[in-house]
Each structure stands twice: as C-alpha cells, then as structure tokens.
C-alpha cells in the first residue's frame, strides 16, 4: 500500500528578490499531472474534503496560509500533516480518506493524476470503511 509523504520542491532565488519553486510531472511528483485546481477564500477552521478516491492520486500545495490534513487508509491507519510552506507539498495516494481544515486565509493548489470523474469519488465514510486495498495482499 502506498503511503502519503511530504515533497520538498526545488527552489531558486532569495527572499529579498523572490523565490521560485519547481515541479516536474513524473519527476518531482510521482505521477503525470492531468488536472489542477485550487481552493481559496475558505473560511478559517472550515473543513473540506471528507472523501477518498478509488484511483486518483493528489499532491496538495499550500500557496498561502496553512492547511491541516487528516488522512486514513483502508487499514484504518491515520496520518496528520500541517502544510504551511509553498515549497512543500503532500502526496496523497488513492484510497485515503481525507479531511482538510483551513487556517490563515489559506489557498491550496491541488495536482491530480486523473481528470475529474464523479465515479472515482467515495463520499460516504461508511462505504469507505468497508473497502480493502487490493495491494494489501
């Protein structure tokens, strides 16, 4: 079973002049990016997500503010991350239930491995709890 992990992006520049971070599909992140979207103007402490994906993988990158991400896999293992640096992202594999809580007027960029497909979403936590990851053996 794949595990979530933090990714530190290559950066160039200096705080006095500005910093550039670089992402390369298939190299910096472990999949080809097929979709990008961002969430912003989410009220502080508002919770988003509350779903999982059957096949879609994502990398979440905070462009501003902070986002707390709570994850749970099909084996009931839980993970917690707080993202607050635009030069660091979080890889979320498929079959991870995720909740996101926004702080400090956060803006979050999401890179996805698949195009939008409503059938890929698992929106019912009770259904998610019944799933088994076939890669578990």
PDB file of N, CA and C in Angstrom, residues 63 72 81 84-85 121 134:
ATOM      1  N   UNK A  63      -0.454  27.507  -1.088  1.00  0.00           N
ATOM      2  CA  UNK A  63       0.102  28.709  -1.703  1.00  0.00           C
ATOM      3  C   UNK A  63       0.134  29.866  -0.710  1.00  0.00           C
ATOM      4  N   UNK A  72      -6.779   8.793   6.424  1.00  0.00           N
ATOM      5  CA  UNK A  72      -6.981   7.446   6.945  1.00  0.00           C
ATOM      6  C   UNK A  72      -6.981   6.489   5.761  1.00  0.00           C
ATOM      7  N   UNK A  81      -0.978  15.856   8.854  1.00  0.00           N
ATOM      8  CA  UNK A  81       0.040  16.747   8.324  1.00  0.00           C
ATOM      9  C   UNK A  81      -0.464  18.174   8.430  1.00  0.00           C
ATOM     10  N   UNK A  84       2.187  24.469   5.438  1.00  0.00           N
ATOM     11  CA  UNK A  84       2.219  25.925   5.580  1.00  0.00           C
ATOM     12  C   UNK A  84       3.341  26.549   4.766  1.00  0.00           C
ATOM     13  N   UNK A  85       3.999  25.747   3.916  1.00  0.00           N
ATOM     14  CA  UNK A  85       5.102  26.252   3.087  1.00  0.00           C
ATOM     15  C   UNK A  85       4.787  26.003   1.611  1.00  0.00           C
ATOM     16  N   UNK A 121     -15.037   9.204  -6.877  1.00  0.00           N
ATOM     17  CA  UNK A 121     -15.175   9.724  -5.513  1.00  0.00           C
ATOM     18  C   UNK A 121     -15.887   8.726  -4.602  1.00  0.00           C
ATOM     19  N   UNK A 134      -6.594  -3.656  -2.623  1.00  0.00           N
ATOM     20  CA  UNK A 134      -6.164  -4.918  -3.244  1.00  0.00           C
ATOM     21  C   UNK A 134      -4.647  -5.091  -3.212  1.00  0.00           C
TER      22      UNK A 134
END
